[in-house]
Amino acid sequence: MVIRMDSLIQVLAQALDLVEIALIGATTNHGKRIAVLCSAMGRRLGLPIEELSDLVSCALLHDNALTEYILLQQGREEDNPNLGTHCAIGQSNAEILPFNKSIEGFILYHHERADGQGPFGLSEGHFPLQAELIAISDMIDAERHLESIATGSLVDLRKNIEAEIHNRFTERAGNALLDVFDENMLSSLRNDKITETTNNMIPVWTRDMNDPALVPFAEFISHIIDRKSITTGTHTEQIANRIWLMSEFYGYDMTEKIKLFLAAALHDIGKLAIPSEILEKPGKLNKDEFGVIKNHVSKTHSLLSEMEGLGLITEWASNHHEKLDGSGYPRGLKADQLDFNSRLMTCIDIYQAVSEKRPYHSGRDHGETMLILREMADAGKIDSGIVNDIDKVMAELSGRNLPRPKLN
């Protein structure tokens, strides 16, 4: 079994767009448009397919540090955001991913300018071509809203690009964009066409599902989701680590362990669409606010369903609030509709949520946590057999965060 890494990265980019829209009013499908433009320019410049794949992936993920950067900025009174910090975090995050070749500087320097007026002061010829291509695409889309700009404005836009060569844009990036930026390209970037365009333009990048390199990729996803909220700073990471430990207890093979680990990493991706003021609210949520929170599961399912080949991973990730008696959400599934791994995901999610410190409750040790899980099992809401297994495996780890999986 293989997994489409390019499709998975598109899903993550779309989720990041949700954060950017809420934060700075960015437009939908921003990441995809940057990727399409970079793909077109990279092909025009003759990049080999592996390098093109890495470029496009970095273009999709160029704003991966957004959630973490938001947390760093909270409480600060800076009028102008530190773009250098944003770029440095994004580069550091992405470097753990299993790219084909080195991506040194691709994301780090995506806000540099040809005239040296960017956050790191590097001028034309002193930062990588890939960063040049991401930079020009990012600036043009952010400023000109390519999803809605009138076709009649294309001549003026091309003149502006040409005029900014050696100022904001490097010569090779500016000329490459002018070579590919025609009416057909502009039309292909509209929101009603961008998914088809992306599928046609982005190189296919696959990995075997038993490839251990997928583990750091899943950790990358967990990191981005967890940084959306101070309240749940390691929630996703710890659920993934606990799922891995339980997978080892059940004797799963590497493929099954990685599939479950990836599902755990993705299970709360829909929370990137939830406003921070609701996620961070210290008191009890009102009915409307709880409705917004509950919607994150439907959003998770919607995002993951767009990706081909995830199959059961989507179900396991999306079923973590379902209950055996049908009282869960969003679909109200019952016992005969929930497979073992869906039940396991629910139990681990509850274990982590109950045990970790939250604004509305203090942290709980293993014994206190198990009392709550057993009460839910006795009420027919969660699987009692899995609850017993969790007790066996987690008892000696009470109050401890689990380390990342050992892969050897």
Short mmCIF file of C-alpha atoms in Angstrom, two decimals:
data_model
loop_
_atom_site.label_atom_id
_atom_site.label_comp_id
_atom_site.label_asym_id
_atom_site.label_seq_id
_atom_site.Cartn_x
_atom_site.Cartn_y
_atom_site.Cartn_z
CA MET A 1 0.00 0.00 0.00
CA VAL A 2 1.28 3.45 -0.93
CA ILE A 3 0.23 6.90 0.20
CA ARG A 4 0.14 10.01 -1.95
CA MET A 5 2.40 12.43 -0.11
CA ASP A 6 1.58 15.22 -2.58
CA SER A 7 -2.15 14.85 -1.83
CA LEU A 8 -1.57 14.73 1.92
CA ILE A 9 0.52 17.90 1.77
CA GLN A 10 -2.28 19.57 -0.22
CA VAL A 11 -4.72 18.72 2.56
CA LEU A 12 -2.37 20.22 5.14
CA ALA A 13 -1.89 23.33 3.00
CA GLN A 14 -5.65 23.75 2.75
CA ALA A 15 -5.94 23.49 6.53
CA LEU A 16 -3.20 26.11 6.93
CA ASP A 17 -5.16 28.39 4.61
CA LEU A 18 -8.01 28.26 7.13
CA VAL A 19 -5.68 29.65 9.80
CA GLU A 20 -4.33 32.34 7.49
CA ILE A 21 -7.80 33.41 6.41
CA ALA A 22 -8.83 33.91 10.04
CA LEU A 23 -5.58 35.64 11.00
CA ILE A 24 -4.84 38.06 8.17
CA GLY A 25 -7.75 37.73 5.80
CA ALA A 26 -5.78 35.74 3.23
CA THR A 27 -7.69 34.15 0.38
CA THR A 28 -8.84 30.56 0.00
CA ASN A 29 -6.46 28.16 -1.79
CA HIS A 30 -3.48 30.49 -1.38
CA GLY A 31 -1.08 27.58 -0.88
CA LYS A 32 -2.33 25.74 -3.94
CA ARG A 33 -1.89 28.80 -6.17
CA ILE A 34 1.68 29.27 -4.96
CA ALA A 35 2.36 25.61 -5.71
CA VAL A 36 0.87 25.80 -9.22
CA LEU A 37 2.88 28.89 -10.13
CA CYS A 38 6.07 27.34 -8.73
CA SER A 39 5.41 24.13 -10.64
CA ALA A 40 4.93 26.03 -13.89
CA MET A 41 8.07 28.13 -13.39
CA GLY A 42 10.12 25.14 -12.24
CA ARG A 43 9.16 23.20 -15.35
CA ARG A 44 10.01 26.19 -17.56
CA LEU A 45 13.42 26.39 -15.89
CA GLY A 46 14.02 22.67 -16.46
CA LEU A 47 14.11 21.43 -12.86
CA PRO A 48 14.40 17.62 -12.61
CA ILE A 49 11.23 15.93 -11.39
CA GLU A 50 12.56 15.20 -7.88
CA GLU A 51 13.62 18.82 -7.40
CA LEU A 52 10.32 20.01 -8.83
CA SER A 53 8.46 17.81 -6.35
CA ASP A 54 10.44 19.25 -3.43
CA LEU A 55 9.85 22.81 -4.67
CA VAL A 56 6.10 22.31 -4.98
CA SER A 57 5.88 20.65 -1.55
CA CYS A 58 7.72 23.57 0.05
CA ALA A 59 5.45 25.99 -1.80
CA LEU A 60 2.41 24.25 -0.32
CA LEU A 61 4.00 24.31 3.13
CA HIS A 62 5.64 27.74 3.02
CA ASP A 63 3.35 29.00 5.81
CA ASN A 64 3.55 25.88 7.97
CA ALA A 65 4.82 27.90 10.95
CA LEU A 66 1.71 30.04 11.10
CA THR A 67 0.07 28.37 14.12
CA GLU A 68 3.31 28.34 16.10
CA TYR A 69 4.08 31.94 15.16
CA ILE A 70 0.66 33.07 16.38
CA LEU A 71 1.43 31.64 19.82
CA LEU A 72 4.84 33.32 19.90
CA GLN A 73 3.26 36.68 19.08
CA GLN A 74 0.56 36.50 21.76
CA GLY A 75 1.05 39.16 24.39
CA ARG A 76 3.53 41.11 22.30
CA GLU A 77 2.85 44.65 21.18
CA GLU A 78 4.72 44.60 17.88
CA ASP A 79 3.04 46.49 15.05
CA ASN A 80 5.00 44.61 12.41
CA PRO A 81 5.33 40.83 12.58
CA ASN A 82 8.81 39.38 12.51
CA LEU A 83 8.82 37.61 9.18
CA GLY A 84 12.28 36.21 9.84
CA THR A 85 11.01 34.26 12.84
CA HIS A 86 8.07 32.95 10.83
CA CYS A 87 10.41 31.81 8.04
CA ALA A 88 12.98 30.24 10.38
CA ILE A 89 10.37 28.20 12.25
CA GLY A 90 8.83 27.06 8.99
CA GLN A 91 12.17 25.92 7.60
CA SER A 92 13.07 24.08 10.79
CA ASN A 93 9.70 22.31 10.87
CA ALA A 94 9.89 21.21 7.25
CA GLU A 95 13.43 19.88 7.34
CA ILE A 96 12.36 16.72 9.17
CA LEU A 97 10.22 15.65 6.21
CA PRO A 98 11.36 12.94 3.79
CA PHE A 99 12.15 15.13 0.78
CA ASN A 100 14.07 13.83 -2.22
CA LYS A 101 16.96 16.27 -1.81
CA SER A 102 18.04 19.10 0.48
CA ILE A 103 15.54 21.97 0.87
CA GLU A 104 18.02 24.27 2.59
CA GLY A 105 16.75 27.85 2.47
CA PHE A 106 13.61 27.15 0.41
CA ILE A 107 11.21 28.27 3.14
CA LEU A 108 13.70 30.22 5.24
CA TYR A 109 14.20 32.79 2.49
CA HIS A 110 10.74 32.95 0.93
CA HIS A 111 10.29 36.58 2.05
CA GLU A 112 13.62 37.80 0.67
CA ARG A 113 13.75 40.45 -2.06
CA ALA A 114 16.18 40.99 -4.93
CA ASP A 115 17.23 44.38 -3.48
CA GLY A 116 18.16 42.91 -0.10
CA GLN A 117 15.23 44.49 1.78
CA GLY A 118 13.84 41.19 3.06
CA PRO A 119 14.00 39.93 6.66
CA PHE A 120 17.50 38.43 6.28
CA GLY A 121 18.91 41.14 4.03
CA LEU A 122 19.96 38.75 1.26
CA SER A 123 20.10 40.22 -2.23
CA GLU A 124 19.69 38.66 -5.65
CA GLY A 125 21.99 35.70 -6.20
CA HIS A 126 22.43 34.97 -2.50
CA PHE A 127 19.36 32.81 -1.81
CA PRO A 128 18.13 29.66 -3.58
CA LEU A 129 16.18 29.68 -6.83
CA GLN A 130 13.38 27.76 -5.10
CA ALA A 131 13.03 30.52 -2.50
CA GLU A 132 12.93 33.10 -5.32
CA LEU A 133 10.06 31.26 -7.00
CA ILE A 134 8.06 30.85 -3.80
CA ALA A 135 8.68 34.51 -2.91
CA ILE A 136 7.43 35.99 -6.17
CA SER A 137 4.36 33.71 -6.23
CA ASP A 138 3.55 34.51 -2.60
CA MET A 139 3.86 38.27 -3.06
CA ILE A 140 1.84 38.40 -6.28
CA ASP A 141 -1.02 36.27 -4.93
CA ALA A 142 -1.17 38.03 -1.55
CA GLU A 143 -1.27 41.47 -3.16
CA ARG A 144 -3.28 40.91 -6.31
CA HIS A 145 -5.72 38.16 -5.23
CA LEU A 146 -5.19 36.00 -8.28
CA GLU A 147 -8.33 33.97 -7.60
CA SER A 148 -10.50 36.95 -8.54
CA ILE A 149 -8.42 39.44 -10.54
CA ALA A 150 -10.04 40.44 -13.84
CA THR A 151 -8.50 39.01 -16.99
CA GLY A 152 -8.32 42.55 -18.35
CA SER A 153 -5.83 43.41 -15.59
CA LEU A 154 -3.30 40.86 -16.83
CA VAL A 155 -1.38 43.31 -19.05
CA ASP A 156 -1.00 45.77 -16.18
CA LEU A 157 0.04 42.98 -13.80
CA ARG A 158 2.70 41.74 -16.20
CA LYS A 159 4.07 45.28 -16.54
CA ASN A 160 4.27 45.59 -12.75
CA ILE A 161 6.15 42.29 -12.48
CA GLU A 162 8.63 43.41 -15.13
CA ALA A 163 9.10 46.77 -13.42
CA GLU A 164 9.92 45.10 -10.08
CA ILE A 165 12.68 42.84 -11.44
CA HIS A 166 15.91 43.53 -9.53
CA ASN A 167 13.86 45.39 -6.89
CA ARG A 168 11.47 42.95 -5.24
CA PHE A 169 11.85 40.08 -7.70
CA THR A 170 15.01 38.42 -8.97
CA GLU A 171 15.60 38.40 -12.70
CA ARG A 172 15.30 34.63 -13.13
CA ALA A 173 12.11 34.42 -11.03
CA GLY A 174 10.54 37.46 -12.69
CA ASN A 175 11.27 36.25 -16.20
CA ALA A 176 10.11 32.72 -15.37
CA LEU A 177 6.79 34.06 -14.08
CA LEU A 178 6.34 36.27 -17.15
CA ASP A 179 6.98 33.23 -19.35
CA VAL A 180 4.15 31.19 -17.80
CA PHE A 181 1.69 33.86 -16.67
CA ASP A 182 -0.88 34.18 -19.46
CA GLU A 183 -4.68 34.21 -19.61
CA ASN A 184 -4.89 30.43 -19.39
CA MET A 185 -2.73 30.39 -16.26
CA LEU A 186 -4.76 33.16 -14.64
CA SER A 187 -8.01 31.34 -15.40
CA SER A 188 -6.63 28.09 -13.96
CA LEU A 189 -6.04 29.78 -10.57
CA ARG A 190 -9.72 30.56 -9.95
CA ASN A 191 -11.22 28.83 -6.93
CA ASP A 192 -13.56 26.79 -9.13
CA LYS A 193 -10.61 25.41 -11.13
CA ILE A 194 -7.69 25.36 -8.71
CA THR A 195 -8.18 21.78 -7.47
CA GLU A 196 -8.16 20.41 -11.02
CA THR A 197 -5.18 22.61 -11.87
CA THR A 198 -3.27 21.48 -8.81
CA ASN A 199 -3.91 17.82 -9.58
CA ASN A 200 -2.58 18.34 -13.10
CA MET A 201 0.44 20.44 -12.18
CA ILE A 202 1.82 18.89 -9.00
CA PRO A 203 4.14 15.89 -9.41
CA VAL A 204 2.94 12.66 -7.84
CA TRP A 205 5.02 11.77 -4.78
CA THR A 206 4.35 8.45 -3.08
CA ARG A 207 5.70 6.53 -0.10
CA ASP A 208 5.07 2.96 0.98
CA MET A 209 2.77 2.90 3.97
CA ASN A 210 5.32 0.85 5.89
CA ASP A 211 8.05 3.47 5.36
CA PRO A 212 9.30 4.73 8.77
CA ALA A 213 9.87 8.13 7.13
CA LEU A 214 6.11 8.67 7.46
CA VAL A 215 6.48 8.86 11.24
CA PRO A 216 8.32 12.23 11.27
CA PHE A 217 5.83 13.48 8.68
CA ALA A 218 2.98 12.58 11.03
CA GLU A 219 4.86 14.31 13.87
CA PHE A 220 5.16 17.40 11.67
CA ILE A 221 1.37 17.43 11.26
CA SER A 222 0.84 16.96 15.02
CA HIS A 223 3.20 19.84 15.75
CA ILE A 224 1.29 22.25 13.49
CA ILE A 225 -2.10 21.29 14.92
CA ASP A 226 -0.96 21.44 18.54
CA ARG A 227 0.52 24.91 18.09
CA LYS A 228 -2.92 26.32 17.29
CA SER A 229 -3.67 26.38 21.02
CA ILE A 230 -1.69 26.93 24.22
CA THR A 231 -4.37 24.94 26.00
CA THR A 232 -3.66 21.69 24.14
CA GLY A 233 0.03 22.19 23.36
CA THR A 234 0.93 18.48 23.09
CA HIS A 235 -2.52 16.90 22.78
CA THR A 236 -2.18 15.53 19.24
CA GLU A 237 1.44 14.50 19.71
CA GLN A 238 0.63 12.54 22.84
CA ILE A 239 -2.40 10.83 21.31
CA ALA A 240 -0.22 9.70 18.41
CA ASN A 241 2.48 8.44 20.79
CA ARG A 242 -0.07 6.58 22.92
CA ILE A 243 -1.66 5.06 19.82
CA TRP A 244 1.77 3.80 18.76
CA LEU A 245 2.32 2.22 22.17
CA MET A 246 -1.06 0.49 22.05
CA SER A 247 -0.33 -0.69 18.50
CA GLU A 248 2.82 -2.35 19.79
CA PHE A 249 0.82 -3.93 22.62
CA TYR A 250 -1.58 -5.42 20.08
CA GLY A 251 1.29 -6.71 17.92
CA TYR A 252 0.41 -4.67 14.84
CA ASP A 253 2.85 -4.74 11.92
CA MET A 254 4.68 -1.60 10.78
CA THR A 255 2.08 -0.70 8.15
CA GLU A 256 -0.81 -0.83 10.61
CA LYS A 257 1.16 1.09 13.25
CA ILE A 258 2.00 3.85 10.80
CA LYS A 259 -1.58 4.07 9.51
CA LEU A 260 -2.91 4.47 13.06
CA PHE A 261 -0.15 6.93 13.98
CA LEU A 262 -0.99 9.02 10.92
CA ALA A 263 -4.70 8.89 11.74
CA ALA A 264 -3.93 10.11 15.27
CA ALA A 265 -1.81 12.94 13.90
CA LEU A 266 -4.64 14.00 11.58
CA HIS A 267 -7.59 13.52 13.92
CA ASP A 268 -7.84 17.18 14.98
CA ILE A 269 -6.79 18.85 11.73
CA GLY A 270 -10.27 20.37 11.58
CA LYS A 271 -9.43 22.39 14.70
CA LEU A 272 -7.28 24.66 12.53
CA ALA A 273 -10.59 26.11 11.35
CA ILE A 274 -11.82 26.83 14.91
CA PRO A 275 -11.35 30.44 16.15
CA SER A 276 -8.61 30.72 18.76
CA GLU A 277 -10.87 32.61 21.17
CA ILE A 278 -13.08 29.53 21.44
CA LEU A 279 -10.18 27.08 21.75
CA GLU A 280 -8.57 29.23 24.45
CA LYS A 281 -11.73 30.12 26.40
CA PRO A 282 -10.96 29.44 30.08
CA GLY A 283 -14.53 28.86 31.18
CA LYS A 284 -17.35 26.59 30.08
CA LEU A 285 -18.40 26.89 26.45
CA ASN A 286 -21.95 28.00 25.71
CA LYS A 287 -24.17 25.97 23.39
CA ASP A 288 -23.19 27.87 20.25
CA GLU A 289 -19.48 27.72 21.06
CA PHE A 290 -19.66 23.99 21.73
CA GLY A 291 -21.40 23.60 18.38
CA VAL A 292 -18.45 25.31 16.70
CA ILE A 293 -16.01 23.02 18.54
CA LYS A 294 -17.97 19.92 17.54
CA ASN A 295 -17.80 20.99 13.91
CA HIS A 296 -14.04 20.36 13.88
CA VAL A 297 -14.69 16.62 13.42
CA SER A 298 -16.83 17.19 10.32
CA LYS A 299 -14.14 19.51 9.00
CA THR A 300 -11.51 16.83 9.60
CA HIS A 301 -13.60 14.33 7.65
CA SER A 302 -14.20 16.84 4.85
CA LEU A 303 -10.51 17.66 4.47
CA LEU A 304 -9.32 14.05 4.55
CA SER A 305 -12.05 12.83 2.22
CA GLU A 306 -10.60 15.02 -0.52
CA MET A 307 -7.47 12.89 -0.55
CA GLU A 308 -7.38 9.65 -2.50
CA GLY A 309 -6.08 6.52 -0.86
CA LEU A 310 -6.47 7.30 2.85
CA GLY A 311 -9.37 4.88 3.29
CA LEU A 312 -9.62 3.70 6.89
CA ILE A 313 -7.21 6.38 8.06
CA THR A 314 -9.93 8.94 7.35
CA GLU A 315 -12.47 6.90 9.31
CA TRP A 316 -10.22 6.35 12.31
CA ALA A 317 -9.32 10.05 12.41
CA SER A 318 -12.92 11.18 12.02
CA ASN A 319 -14.58 8.77 14.47
CA HIS A 320 -12.77 9.85 17.63
CA HIS A 321 -15.87 11.48 19.16
CA GLU A 322 -18.28 8.67 18.27
CA LYS A 323 -19.67 6.46 21.06
CA LEU A 324 -20.85 2.85 21.04
CA ASP A 325 -24.38 3.82 22.15
CA GLY A 326 -24.79 6.36 19.33
CA SER A 327 -24.51 9.40 21.61
CA GLY A 328 -21.32 10.67 19.98
CA TYR A 329 -20.81 13.09 17.10
CA PRO A 330 -20.84 14.11 14.34
CA ARG A 331 -22.59 11.08 12.79
CA GLY A 332 -24.00 9.32 15.85
CA LEU A 333 -22.48 6.00 14.84
CA LYS A 334 -23.18 2.92 16.96
CA ALA A 335 -21.15 -0.12 18.02
CA ASP A 336 -21.73 -2.14 14.86
CA GLN A 337 -20.49 0.79 12.76
CA LEU A 338 -17.25 1.35 14.67
CA ASP A 339 -14.30 -0.96 14.03
CA PHE A 340 -11.69 -1.79 16.65
CA ASN A 341 -9.25 0.96 15.67
CA SER A 342 -11.99 3.61 15.69
CA ARG A 343 -12.87 2.49 19.21
CA LEU A 344 -9.20 2.59 20.19
CA MET A 345 -8.85 6.15 18.84
CA THR A 346 -11.85 7.27 20.88
CA CYS A 347 -10.52 5.73 24.09
CA ILE A 348 -7.04 7.21 23.66
CA ASP A 349 -8.45 10.64 22.80
CA ILE A 350 -10.54 10.58 25.99
CA TYR A 351 -7.62 9.32 28.07
CA GLN A 352 -5.39 12.16 26.88
CA ALA A 353 -8.05 14.87 27.18
CA VAL A 354 -9.03 13.77 30.70
CA SER A 355 -5.47 13.42 31.98
CA GLU A 356 -3.92 16.62 30.59
CA LYS A 357 -4.29 20.00 32.27
CA ARG A 358 -6.98 22.21 30.78
CA PRO A 359 -8.32 25.67 31.77
CA TYR A 360 -11.46 23.99 33.15
CA HIS A 361 -9.78 21.09 34.98
CA SER A 362 -6.41 20.23 36.47
CA GLY A 363 -4.27 17.38 35.24
CA ARG A 364 -5.17 13.88 36.45
CA ASP A 365 -2.99 10.89 37.18
CA HIS A 366 -3.57 7.48 35.64
CA GLY A 367 -5.83 6.22 38.42
CA GLU A 368 -8.12 9.23 38.30
CA THR A 369 -8.24 9.06 34.52
CA MET A 370 -9.14 5.38 34.52
CA LEU A 371 -12.06 6.00 36.89
CA ILE A 372 -13.61 8.24 34.24
CA LEU A 373 -12.91 5.80 31.40
CA ARG A 374 -14.37 2.88 33.36
CA GLU A 375 -17.49 4.89 34.16
CA MET A 376 -17.95 5.57 30.44
CA ALA A 377 -17.29 1.90 29.61
CA ASP A 378 -19.84 0.76 32.20
CA ALA A 379 -22.37 3.12 30.62
CA GLY A 380 -21.82 1.44 27.24
CA LYS A 381 -20.21 4.45 25.61
CA ILE A 382 -16.68 3.11 25.00
CA ASP A 383 -15.09 -0.31 24.61
CA SER A 384 -14.48 -1.94 28.02
CA GLY A 385 -11.87 -4.35 26.65
CA ILE A 386 -9.78 -1.52 25.26
CA VAL A 387 -10.17 0.38 28.53
CA ASN A 388 -8.75 -2.63 30.38
CA ASP A 389 -5.83 -2.81 27.93
CA ILE A 390 -5.09 0.91 28.36
CA ASP A 391 -4.98 0.36 32.11
CA LYS A 392 -2.37 -2.37 31.67
CA VAL A 393 -0.19 -0.38 29.29
CA MET A 394 -0.43 3.15 30.73
CA ALA A 395 -0.38 2.48 34.49
CA GLU A 396 3.40 2.68 34.85
CA LEU A 397 3.46 5.86 32.74
CA SER A 398 1.14 7.87 34.99
CA GLY A 399 1.66 11.62 34.67
CA ARG A 400 4.34 11.29 32.00
CA ASN A 401 4.41 12.48 28.42
CA LEU A 402 5.33 9.63 26.11
CA PRO A 403 8.43 9.99 23.92
CA ARG A 404 8.27 9.71 20.13
CA PRO A 405 8.12 6.16 18.72
CA LYS A 406 11.27 4.08 18.51
CA LEU A 407 11.65 2.87 14.96
CA ASN A 408 14.46 0.31 15.36
#
